[in-house]
Amino acid sequence: MIEITRTGKNPLVIDNPVMPAAGIFGYDGSAYSELIDLSKLGALVTNPITWRGRRVARGPRLVSLPAGVLVHTGLPNPGLPRVVEQYGTRWKRGLLPVIVHIVATTPEDVVRCADVLDRCDGVAAIELGLHDQSTPADVETMIGAVLDHTQLALLVRLPLYTAVGLARAASDAGAGALVVAAPPRGTARDPLTGVLAGGRLYGPWLKAQALRAVGQIAPIVEVPVIGSGGIHSPDDARDFLEAGAVAVQVDTLVWTQPHMLEVIARNLGGLELTRATGALADEWQPGMGQTMFQQRQNRPTLLDDDTAADPPDRLPE
Amino acid sequence: MRETQAIIERVRRLSADLQQLELSIDPALSQLQPGQSVFAWVLENNTCSAYLREQWIPIAVQASTLVVELRPQQVYAPGQVVSLLAPVGRPVPLRAGLSRLLLIAEDEAPTPFLLLARRAVTAGIAVTLVLGGSATRYPLEQFPAEVEILRSDTEWKWPDQVETLNWADQVLVLAPPQAQNETYGSLYSTIGQLRHHDIPEGFVSGLYYQRLACGTGACQSCQVPGRGSDFLTCTHGPALDLKDIVFR
């Protein structure tokens, strides 16, 4: 069992440190239930949901890139009340803890979402997706708004390029865990229409940047960090754990090779465990990162240095 | 939906714009119906392959063989192994008692109509195919000889247009992804005028083939706005009744 949010009233405990990222898996996992053994996953993270329904973006939504893809869906969703009406029962009866991803649009809408989700039995936690332009003050406002209206554990997904700057603000504001990070935005020319399209970027290349961010953030915050970005193999996922993450979220790999999500989950879930060097069996648990391991052994870690913002030595620049 | 592996047995260059791949497939895929497709990812490709899976449209399905038709943007070779997610989409719904089928392709290769036309002709259904724009360059020997071929001009007109639209029991239209909204909206409006806005359910459908990210309905990127509820082309399509679509 892995506690992936800070200890509190309703910590989120999962069996396996692997889960799909928001926007990848639908609302209840049924889209992949014939392709993946869902019971092997740690949790299910829903597609991003807003209080009011949103329709799909106009113009190009997908642009293939040499090593990835640009995605701009406009976050289509029927709105939280309709999603809960449609999927609430399935969440309750499902095999996995459900983490509902809500988009930090306005504090008012976020509060409405938190109110509804707090009363929904099938929801294990909330993941709050921050806007790319969020400031530390925005982060504090949004997190405060959610926590005032729910007892559920709150995960906060940080934008990649501002993750390090926002991490401490999110942690101090009460986030139960940090998801590092949301994919960055980019622009590419759509070959079909010939126009420039903006959207989020995915692909294996993203891992190096996300891994660096995890390595920078994990030592300076006192909440668990969940790594996300560019994971395409079990070794990729293990790199995130080594950098200090307690769990990982897998993104577009699920679209291209759905079975790989299960492969990674099985690998990290106990069938192919590797132990930190020197650890005894009772000192180690699946998902334990190097930072936690060192703490258990009372070794000095970067957590002891409040000002540390650089990546730990073991992550080469 | 299931994931299976296939092997490319033969590659045939049909024209400068088209190639056909013959694949050895898992027999379970022989149940594919017109409208359904496979979501492919080449496992052994020495060329620069796309990151996302590609939607391949079958033009012939037998017990253990599948033939798909593609644009020659990627180079494939016999022996390559392909991962296939299938089926993607639903079969094209045909109206009860259908005897006259009108197919219209505008600026897009009528590949998605091939399997449908062959099966319709075999079932004794009269089929007329209207080609417009770049669709006129398509090698027509692919279609059965029983299919009547008409050519439209650049203004979306063809000989005996009114008669043809009144003759048909069902109309299926195909346009490129970037023009679907405009083309289908325009055609639906034209048919509405001809039929005094009395268009029965299922009479005219648009084929929505778009670039897909997941192919399973999870990502919602292929959403098409509808009246009442929205549609996903990968799970509800590719054929969507234009009566239910919001053209914006």
Coordinates of C-alpha atoms in Angstrom, one line a residue:
Chain A
M1 CA 0.0 0.0 0.0
I2 CA 1.4 3.4 -0.9
E3 CA 0.2 6.6 0.6
I4 CA 0.4 9.1 -2.2
T5 CA -1.0 12.1 -0.4
R6 CA 0.1 13.7 2.8
T7 CA -1.1 12.2 6.0
G8 CA -4.3 13.7 7.0
K9 CA -8.0 13.1 7.4
N10 CA -8.5 11.3 4.1
P11 CA -5.1 10.3 2.7
L12 CA -5.2 8.5 -0.7
V13 CA -3.7 5.0 -0.4
I14 CA -3.2 2.9 -3.5
D15 CA -1.9 -0.5 -4.2
N16 CA 0.2 0.3 -7.2
P17 CA 2.2 3.4 -8.0
V18 CA 1.1 3.5 -11.7
M19 CA -2.0 5.3 -13.0
P20 CA -3.0 7.0 -16.3
A21 CA -2.7 10.8 -16.5
A22 CA -5.6 13.1 -16.8
G23 CA -7.1 13.4 -20.3
I24 CA -5.8 10.0 -21.4
F25 CA -8.2 7.4 -20.0
G26 CA -11.7 8.8 -20.3
Y27 CA -14.0 9.1 -17.3
D28 CA -14.2 5.6 -16.0
G29 CA -11.6 3.5 -17.8
S30 CA -14.3 1.6 -19.8
A31 CA -12.6 2.7 -23.1
Y32 CA -9.7 0.5 -22.1
S33 CA -11.4 -2.3 -20.1
E34 CA -11.0 -4.7 -23.0
L35 CA -7.4 -3.9 -23.6
I36 CA -6.0 -3.6 -20.1
D37 CA -6.5 -5.4 -16.8
L38 CA -7.6 -2.3 -14.9
S39 CA -7.2 -4.1 -11.5
K40 CA -3.4 -3.9 -12.0
L41 CA -3.5 -0.1 -11.9
G42 CA -3.1 2.0 -8.8
A43 CA -5.9 4.5 -9.6
L44 CA -7.9 6.0 -12.3
V45 CA -7.6 9.7 -13.1
T46 CA -10.5 11.1 -15.1
N47 CA -10.4 13.4 -18.1
P48 CA -10.3 17.1 -17.1
I49 CA -13.7 18.3 -16.0
T50 CA -15.1 21.8 -15.7
W51 CA -18.2 23.0 -13.8
R52 CA -19.9 24.1 -17.0
G53 CA -19.8 21.8 -20.1
R54 CA -17.3 22.6 -22.8
R55 CA -17.4 21.6 -26.5
V56 CA -14.4 20.4 -28.5
A57 CA -12.1 23.0 -29.9
R58 CA -12.5 24.2 -33.4
G59 CA -9.7 23.8 -35.9
P60 CA -6.8 21.3 -35.7
R61 CA -6.9 19.1 -32.6
L62 CA -4.0 16.8 -33.3
V63 CA -0.7 17.5 -35.1
S64 CA 1.8 14.7 -35.5
L65 CA 5.3 15.7 -34.6
P66 CA 8.6 13.8 -35.4
A67 CA 8.8 12.5 -31.8
G68 CA 5.4 13.1 -30.4
V69 CA 2.1 14.8 -30.9
L70 CA 0.5 18.2 -30.2
V71 CA -3.0 17.9 -28.8
H72 CA -5.6 20.6 -28.5
T73 CA -9.0 19.3 -27.6
G74 CA -10.3 22.3 -25.8
L75 CA -11.1 20.0 -22.8
P76 CA -14.5 18.9 -24.0
N77 CA -16.7 17.6 -21.2
P78 CA -20.3 17.7 -20.4
G79 CA -19.8 19.6 -17.1
L80 CA -19.3 18.1 -13.7
P81 CA -22.9 17.6 -12.7
R82 CA -23.6 15.5 -15.8
V83 CA -20.3 13.6 -15.5
V84 CA -21.2 12.7 -11.9
E85 CA -24.7 11.7 -12.9
Q86 CA -23.4 9.5 -15.7
Y87 CA -20.4 8.0 -14.0
G88 CA -20.9 8.4 -10.3
T89 CA -22.3 4.9 -9.8
R90 CA -19.6 3.3 -11.9
W91 CA -16.9 5.1 -9.8
K92 CA -18.5 3.7 -6.7
R93 CA -18.6 0.2 -8.0
G94 CA -15.3 0.3 -9.8
L95 CA -12.2 -1.6 -9.0
L96 CA -9.9 1.5 -8.6
P97 CA -9.7 4.6 -6.5
V98 CA -11.0 7.4 -8.7
I99 CA -9.2 10.7 -8.8
V100 CA -11.4 13.3 -10.5
H101 CA -9.4 15.9 -12.4
I102 CA -11.0 19.4 -12.2
V103 CA -9.8 22.3 -14.2
A104 CA -8.9 25.4 -12.2
T105 CA -11.1 27.8 -14.1
T106 CA -12.4 30.2 -11.5
P107 CA -12.5 29.9 -7.7
E108 CA -16.3 29.9 -7.8
D109 CA -16.6 27.0 -10.2
V110 CA -13.9 25.1 -8.4
V111 CA -15.8 25.4 -5.2
R112 CA -19.0 24.1 -6.9
C113 CA -17.0 21.2 -8.2
A114 CA -15.5 20.4 -4.7
D115 CA -18.9 20.6 -3.1
V116 CA -20.4 18.1 -5.5
L117 CA -17.4 15.7 -5.4
D118 CA -17.3 15.8 -1.6
R119 CA -20.8 14.3 -1.6
C120 CA -20.0 11.7 -4.2
D121 CA -19.2 8.3 -2.7
G122 CA -17.1 6.9 -5.5
V123 CA -14.5 9.7 -5.5
A124 CA -11.2 9.0 -3.7
A125 CA -9.5 12.3 -4.4
I126 CA -9.5 15.4 -6.5
E127 CA -6.7 16.5 -8.8
L128 CA -6.7 20.2 -9.5
G129 CA -5.2 21.2 -12.9
L130 CA -3.6 24.6 -12.7
H131 CA -3.6 27.0 -15.6
D132 CA -0.2 27.6 -17.2
Q133 CA -0.2 31.3 -16.2
S134 CA -1.0 30.6 -12.5
T135 CA 0.9 32.7 -10.0
P136 CA 1.6 31.5 -6.4
A137 CA -1.3 33.7 -5.3
D138 CA -3.6 32.0 -7.7
V139 CA -2.5 28.7 -6.5
E140 CA -3.1 29.6 -2.9
T141 CA -6.6 30.9 -3.8
M142 CA -7.6 27.9 -5.8
I143 CA -6.3 25.3 -3.3
G144 CA -7.9 27.2 -0.4
A145 CA -11.2 27.3 -2.3
V146 CA -11.2 23.5 -2.8
L147 CA -10.0 22.6 0.7
D148 CA -12.7 24.8 2.3
H149 CA -15.3 22.7 0.6
T150 CA -14.1 19.1 0.7
Q151 CA -12.5 16.6 3.0
L152 CA -11.1 14.7 0.0
A153 CA -7.4 14.4 -0.6
L154 CA -6.3 17.1 -3.1
L155 CA -3.6 16.5 -5.7
V156 CA -2.4 19.6 -7.6
R157 CA -1.0 19.2 -11.1
L158 CA 1.6 21.9 -11.8
P159 CA 2.4 23.3 -15.2
L160 CA 5.9 22.0 -16.2
Y161 CA 7.7 25.2 -16.9
T162 CA 6.6 26.9 -13.7
A163 CA 6.4 23.8 -11.5
V164 CA 9.4 24.6 -9.4
G165 CA 8.2 28.1 -8.6
L166 CA 4.7 27.0 -7.7
A167 CA 5.5 23.8 -5.8
R168 CA 6.2 25.4 -2.5
A169 CA 3.1 27.6 -2.7
A170 CA 1.0 24.6 -3.5
S171 CA 2.5 22.6 -0.7
D172 CA 2.1 25.5 1.8
A173 CA -1.5 26.0 0.7
G174 CA -2.4 22.5 1.7
A175 CA -2.1 20.4 -1.4
G176 CA -2.0 16.7 -0.5
A177 CA 0.3 15.8 -3.3
L178 CA 1.9 17.5 -6.3
V179 CA 1.7 16.0 -9.8
V180 CA 4.8 17.1 -11.7
A181 CA 3.9 18.0 -14.3
A182 CA 1.3 19.0 -16.9
P183 CA 2.7 18.8 -20.4
P184 CA 4.0 22.1 -21.8
R185 CA 2.3 24.0 -24.6
G186 CA 3.7 24.4 -28.1
T187 CA 2.8 25.5 -31.6
A188 CA 3.1 23.5 -34.8
R189 CA 1.8 23.7 -38.4
D190 CA -1.1 21.4 -39.2
P191 CA -0.3 19.7 -42.5
L192 CA -4.0 19.2 -43.3
T193 CA -5.1 22.8 -43.0
G194 CA -1.8 24.6 -43.3
V195 CA -2.5 26.7 -40.2
L196 CA -0.4 27.0 -37.0
A197 CA -2.0 25.2 -34.1
G198 CA -1.3 25.5 -30.4
G199 CA -1.7 22.8 -27.9
R200 CA -0.1 20.5 -25.3
L201 CA 3.0 18.6 -26.3
Y202 CA 3.4 14.9 -25.6
G203 CA 6.1 12.4 -26.4
P204 CA 9.1 10.5 -25.1
W205 CA 11.3 13.6 -25.2
L206 CA 9.2 15.2 -22.4
K207 CA 10.5 12.8 -19.8
A208 CA 13.9 14.4 -19.4
Q209 CA 12.3 17.8 -18.5
A210 CA 9.6 16.3 -16.2
L211 CA 12.2 14.2 -14.5
R212 CA 14.4 17.2 -13.8
A213 CA 11.4 19.0 -12.4
V214 CA 10.6 16.1 -10.1
G215 CA 14.2 16.0 -9.0
Q216 CA 14.1 19.7 -8.1
I217 CA 10.7 19.6 -6.4
A218 CA 10.7 16.4 -4.4
P219 CA 13.5 17.5 -2.0
I220 CA 12.0 21.0 -1.2
V221 CA 8.4 20.1 -0.5
E222 CA 6.9 18.1 2.3
V223 CA 4.2 16.4 0.3
P224 CA 4.4 13.4 -2.0
V225 CA 5.3 14.1 -5.6
I226 CA 3.7 12.1 -8.5
G227 CA 5.8 12.1 -11.6
S228 CA 4.3 12.5 -15.1
G229 CA 5.6 13.2 -18.5
G230 CA 7.0 11.1 -21.3
I231 CA 6.9 7.8 -19.6
H232 CA 7.2 5.1 -22.2
S233 CA 8.7 2.1 -20.4
P234 CA 9.0 0.6 -16.9
D235 CA 12.6 2.0 -16.7
D236 CA 11.2 5.5 -17.4
A237 CA 8.8 5.1 -14.5
R238 CA 11.5 3.8 -12.2
D239 CA 13.6 6.9 -13.1
F240 CA 10.8 9.0 -11.7
L241 CA 10.6 7.0 -8.5
E242 CA 14.4 7.3 -8.1
A243 CA 14.1 11.1 -8.6
G244 CA 11.8 11.3 -5.6
A245 CA 8.3 10.6 -6.9
V246 CA 6.1 8.2 -5.0
A247 CA 3.9 7.3 -8.0
V248 CA 3.7 8.0 -11.7
Q249 CA 1.1 8.9 -14.3
V250 CA 1.4 7.6 -17.8
D251 CA 0.2 9.7 -20.7
T252 CA 0.1 9.2 -24.4
L253 CA 1.8 5.9 -24.3
V254 CA -1.6 4.6 -23.4
W255 CA -2.9 5.7 -26.8
T256 CA -0.2 4.2 -28.8
Q257 CA 0.5 1.0 -26.9
P258 CA -2.3 0.5 -24.3
H259 CA -0.9 -2.8 -23.0
M260 CA 2.3 -0.9 -21.9
L261 CA 0.4 0.8 -19.1
E262 CA -0.4 -2.6 -17.6
V263 CA 3.2 -3.8 -18.3
I264 CA 4.5 -0.8 -16.3
A265 CA 2.0 -1.3 -13.6
R266 CA 2.9 -5.0 -13.2
N267 CA 6.6 -4.1 -13.3
L268 CA 6.3 -1.6 -10.5
G269 CA 3.6 -3.4 -8.7
G270 CA 5.7 -6.2 -7.2
L271 CA 6.5 -8.6 -10.0
E272 CA 9.8 -7.1 -11.0
L273 CA 10.9 -5.3 -7.9
T274 CA 14.4 -3.8 -7.6
R275 CA 15.5 -2.7 -4.2
A276 CA 17.5 0.4 -3.4
T277 CA 21.1 -0.6 -2.9
G278 CA 21.7 -1.6 0.7
A279 CA 18.1 -1.6 1.8
L280 CA 16.8 -4.4 3.9
A281 CA 13.5 -5.9 2.9
D282 CA 11.6 -4.3 5.8
E283 CA 13.1 -0.9 5.0
W284 CA 11.8 -0.9 1.4
Q285 CA 8.4 -0.8 -0.1
P286 CA 7.1 -0.5 -3.6
G287 CA 7.1 3.1 -4.7
M288 CA 9.5 4.2 -2.1
G289 CA 11.8 6.9 -3.6
Q290 CA 15.4 7.4 -2.8
T291 CA 14.5 10.5 -0.6
M292 CA 12.1 8.6 1.6
F293 CA 14.6 5.7 1.8
Q294 CA 17.3 7.9 3.0
Q295 CA 15.0 9.5 5.5
R296 CA 14.1 6.1 6.9
Q297 CA 17.8 5.4 7.4
N298 CA 18.3 8.8 9.0
R299 CA 20.6 9.9 6.4
P300 CA 20.8 13.6 5.5
T301 CA 18.7 14.4 2.5
L302 CA 18.0 17.5 0.5
L303 CA 14.8 17.8 2.5
D304 CA 16.9 19.0 5.4
D305 CA 18.0 22.0 3.4
D306 CA 15.0 24.4 3.0
T307 CA 16.7 26.5 0.4
A308 CA 17.7 23.7 -1.9
A309 CA 16.1 24.2 -5.3
D310 CA 18.7 22.6 -7.5
P311 CA 18.4 19.0 -8.5
P312 CA 20.0 16.5 -6.3
D313 CA 23.5 15.4 -7.1
R314 CA 22.4 12.0 -8.3
L315 CA 20.5 13.6 -11.2
P316 CA 23.1 14.7 -13.7
E317 CA 22.6 18.2 -15.2
Chain B
M1 CA -12.0 -3.9 -29.1
R2 CA -8.9 -6.1 -29.0
E3 CA -5.2 -5.7 -29.8
T4 CA -3.8 -8.2 -32.3
Q5 CA -0.7 -8.4 -34.5
A6 CA -0.6 -8.6 -38.3
I7 CA 2.1 -9.1 -40.9
I8 CA 2.3 -7.1 -44.1
E9 CA 2.3 -9.6 -46.9
R10 CA 2.2 -7.5 -49.9
V11 CA 2.5 -3.8 -50.8
R12 CA 0.9 -2.6 -54.0
R13 CA 1.4 1.0 -55.3
L14 CA -1.9 1.8 -56.9
S15 CA -1.2 5.3 -58.1
A16 CA 0.9 8.3 -57.1
D17 CA -1.6 9.0 -54.3
L18 CA -2.5 5.5 -53.1
Q19 CA -1.0 2.3 -52.0
Q20 CA -2.6 -0.9 -50.8
L21 CA -1.3 -3.2 -48.1
E22 CA -2.3 -6.9 -47.8
L23 CA -2.1 -8.1 -44.2
S24 CA -2.2 -11.5 -42.6
I25 CA -4.5 -11.0 -39.7
D26 CA -6.0 -12.7 -36.7
P27 CA -9.2 -14.4 -37.9
A28 CA -11.2 -12.5 -35.4
L29 CA -10.8 -9.4 -37.5
S30 CA -12.6 -11.0 -40.4
Q31 CA -15.8 -9.8 -38.9
L32 CA -15.0 -6.2 -39.7
Q33 CA -18.0 -4.5 -41.4
P34 CA -18.0 -1.6 -43.9
G35 CA -17.3 1.6 -41.8
Q36 CA -15.2 -0.1 -39.2
S37 CA -11.5 0.3 -39.4
V38 CA -8.3 -0.7 -37.7
F39 CA -5.9 1.4 -35.6
A40 CA -2.4 0.5 -36.7
W41 CA 1.1 0.9 -35.3
V42 CA 4.0 -0.6 -37.2
L43 CA 6.3 -2.4 -34.8
E44 CA 9.2 -2.9 -37.1
N45 CA 9.6 0.1 -39.3
N46 CA 13.0 1.4 -40.3
T47 CA 11.5 4.5 -41.7
C48 CA 10.5 7.5 -39.6
S49 CA 7.1 6.3 -38.3
A50 CA 4.4 8.4 -36.8
Y51 CA 4.1 8.6 -33.0
L52 CA 0.4 8.0 -32.9
R53 CA -1.4 5.1 -34.4
E54 CA -3.0 5.5 -37.8
Q55 CA -6.5 4.6 -38.9
W56 CA -6.4 2.1 -41.7
I57 CA -9.6 1.6 -43.7
P58 CA -10.2 -2.0 -45.0
I59 CA -11.2 -2.4 -48.6
A60 CA -11.4 -6.2 -48.5
V61 CA -11.7 -8.6 -45.7
Q62 CA -11.4 -12.4 -45.8
A63 CA -10.8 -15.1 -43.3
S64 CA -7.2 -14.2 -42.5
T65 CA -6.5 -11.5 -44.9
L66 CA -7.2 -7.8 -44.7
V67 CA -6.5 -5.3 -47.5
V68 CA -6.2 -1.6 -46.6
E69 CA -5.7 1.4 -48.8
L70 CA -3.5 4.3 -47.7
R71 CA -1.8 7.4 -48.9
P72 CA 1.9 6.7 -49.7
Q73 CA 3.2 9.0 -47.0
Q74 CA 4.8 6.1 -45.2
V75 CA 7.0 3.4 -46.8
Y76 CA 6.0 -0.1 -45.8
A77 CA 7.6 -3.4 -46.7
P78 CA 6.5 -7.0 -46.7
G79 CA 7.3 -8.8 -43.5
Q80 CA 6.7 -5.8 -41.2
V81 CA 4.7 -6.6 -38.1
V82 CA 1.8 -4.3 -37.3
S83 CA -0.1 -4.0 -34.0
L84 CA -3.8 -3.5 -34.7
L85 CA -6.5 -2.2 -32.4
A86 CA -9.8 -3.2 -33.8
P87 CA -12.6 -2.6 -34.5
V88 CA -12.6 1.1 -34.5
G89 CA -16.1 2.6 -35.0
R90 CA -19.4 1.1 -35.9
P91 CA -20.6 -0.4 -39.1
V92 CA -22.3 2.0 -41.5
P93 CA -26.0 1.8 -40.6
L94 CA -28.1 0.9 -43.7
R95 CA -31.7 1.8 -43.7
A96 CA -34.3 -1.0 -43.6
G97 CA -35.4 -2.0 -47.1
L98 CA -32.6 -0.1 -48.8
S99 CA -32.4 -0.7 -52.5
R100 CA -30.9 2.5 -53.9
L101 CA -27.7 3.9 -52.4
L102 CA -26.1 7.2 -53.3
L103 CA -22.4 7.7 -52.4
I104 CA -20.8 11.1 -52.7
A105 CA -17.1 11.8 -52.3
E106 CA -15.8 15.3 -52.6
D107 CA -12.0 16.1 -52.6
E108 CA -11.3 12.8 -50.8
A109 CA -10.4 9.3 -52.1
P110 CA -13.6 7.2 -51.9
T111 CA -11.7 4.4 -50.2
P112 CA -14.2 4.1 -47.3
F113 CA -16.9 3.4 -49.9
L114 CA -15.2 0.4 -51.6
L115 CA -16.1 -2.3 -49.1
L116 CA -19.5 -0.9 -48.7
A117 CA -20.2 -0.7 -52.5
R118 CA -18.9 -4.3 -53.1
R119 CA -21.2 -5.7 -50.4
A120 CA -24.1 -3.5 -51.5
V121 CA -23.8 -4.7 -55.1
T122 CA -23.6 -8.3 -53.9
A123 CA -26.8 -7.8 -51.9
G124 CA -28.6 -6.5 -55.0
I125 CA -28.6 -2.8 -54.0
A126 CA -28.2 -0.3 -56.8
V127 CA -25.3 2.0 -56.1
T128 CA -24.4 5.4 -57.6
L129 CA -21.1 7.1 -56.8
V130 CA -20.6 10.8 -57.3
L131 CA -17.0 12.0 -57.4
G132 CA -16.0 15.6 -57.1
G133 CA -12.7 17.6 -56.9
S134 CA -9.6 15.4 -56.3
A135 CA -11.8 12.3 -55.9
T136 CA -12.2 12.2 -59.6
R137 CA -8.6 11.1 -59.9
Y138 CA -9.4 7.9 -58.0
P139 CA -8.8 4.7 -60.1
L140 CA -12.3 3.6 -60.6
E141 CA -11.6 0.0 -61.6
Q142 CA -11.5 -0.6 -57.8
F143 CA -15.3 -0.4 -57.8
P144 CA -17.6 -3.2 -59.2
A145 CA -18.8 -2.6 -62.7
E146 CA -22.4 -2.4 -61.5
V147 CA -21.7 0.9 -59.7
E148 CA -22.8 4.0 -61.7
I149 CA -20.2 6.7 -61.6
L150 CA -21.1 10.4 -61.9
R151 CA -18.7 13.4 -61.7
S152 CA -19.6 16.7 -60.0
D153 CA -18.2 20.1 -60.9
T154 CA -16.4 22.4 -58.5
E155 CA -19.7 23.9 -57.3
W156 CA -21.0 20.7 -55.9
K157 CA -23.3 20.0 -58.8
W158 CA -23.6 16.9 -61.0
P159 CA -25.8 15.9 -63.9
D160 CA -29.3 15.1 -62.8
Q161 CA -28.5 16.1 -59.2
V162 CA -32.2 16.6 -58.3
E163 CA -33.2 13.3 -59.8
T164 CA -30.4 11.4 -58.1
L165 CA -31.1 12.8 -54.7
N166 CA -34.8 12.0 -55.0
W167 CA -33.9 8.5 -56.4
A168 CA -31.8 7.5 -53.5
D169 CA -33.1 5.7 -50.4
Q170 CA -30.0 6.6 -48.5
V171 CA -27.1 9.0 -49.1
L172 CA -23.6 8.8 -47.7
V173 CA -21.1 11.6 -48.2
L174 CA -17.4 11.8 -47.7
A175 CA -15.2 14.9 -47.4
P176 CA -11.7 15.6 -46.1
P177 CA -11.5 16.3 -42.3
Q178 CA -10.8 20.0 -42.7
A179 CA -13.9 20.5 -44.9
Q180 CA -16.4 18.2 -43.3
N181 CA -18.3 20.8 -41.4
E182 CA -18.8 23.0 -44.4
T183 CA -19.3 20.3 -47.0
Y184 CA -21.8 18.3 -45.0
G185 CA -23.6 21.4 -43.8
S186 CA -23.9 22.6 -47.4
L187 CA -25.1 19.2 -48.7
Y188 CA -27.6 18.8 -45.9
S189 CA -29.0 22.3 -46.6
T190 CA -29.3 21.4 -50.3
I191 CA -31.1 18.1 -49.6
G192 CA -33.4 19.9 -47.2
Q193 CA -34.5 22.4 -49.9
L194 CA -35.1 19.6 -52.4
R195 CA -37.1 17.6 -50.0
H196 CA -38.9 20.6 -48.5
H197 CA -37.0 20.0 -45.2
D198 CA -38.6 16.6 -44.8
I199 CA -35.4 14.5 -44.4
P200 CA -36.1 11.2 -42.8
E201 CA -33.9 9.8 -40.0
G202 CA -30.8 8.0 -41.4
F203 CA -31.4 9.3 -44.9
V204 CA -28.2 11.3 -45.2
S205 CA -25.1 10.5 -43.2
G206 CA -21.6 12.0 -43.3
L207 CA -18.5 9.9 -42.9
Y208 CA -16.3 11.5 -40.3
Y209 CA -12.8 10.3 -40.7
Q210 CA -10.4 12.5 -38.6
R211 CA -7.0 12.0 -37.2
L212 CA -7.5 9.9 -34.1
A213 CA -5.5 10.0 -30.9
C214 CA -6.8 7.1 -28.9
G215 CA -9.4 5.4 -31.1
T216 CA -11.2 4.2 -28.0
G217 CA -13.3 7.2 -27.1
A218 CA -11.1 8.1 -24.1
C219 CA -9.5 11.3 -25.3
Q220 CA -12.6 13.0 -26.8
S221 CA -10.5 14.8 -29.4
C222 CA -12.7 13.5 -32.3
Q223 CA -15.8 14.9 -30.8
V224 CA -18.5 16.2 -33.3
P225 CA -21.0 18.6 -31.8
G226 CA -24.5 17.2 -32.0
R227 CA -28.1 18.2 -31.2
G228 CA -28.7 17.0 -27.7
S229 CA -25.5 15.0 -27.2
D230 CA -22.2 15.1 -28.9
F231 CA -20.6 12.3 -30.9
L232 CA -17.2 10.7 -31.0
T233 CA -16.2 9.7 -34.5
C234 CA -14.1 6.8 -33.2
T235 CA -16.9 5.1 -31.2
H236 CA -20.2 6.5 -32.7
G237 CA -18.9 7.0 -36.2
P238 CA -17.6 7.1 -38.8
A239 CA -21.1 7.5 -40.2
L240 CA -23.2 10.1 -38.4
D241 CA -26.7 11.1 -39.3
L242 CA -26.4 14.7 -40.5
K243 CA -29.9 15.3 -39.0
D244 CA -28.2 15.1 -35.6
I245 CA -25.2 17.3 -36.3
V246 CA -24.7 20.9 -35.3
F247 CA -22.9 22.7 -38.2
R248 CA -21.0 25.6 -36.7

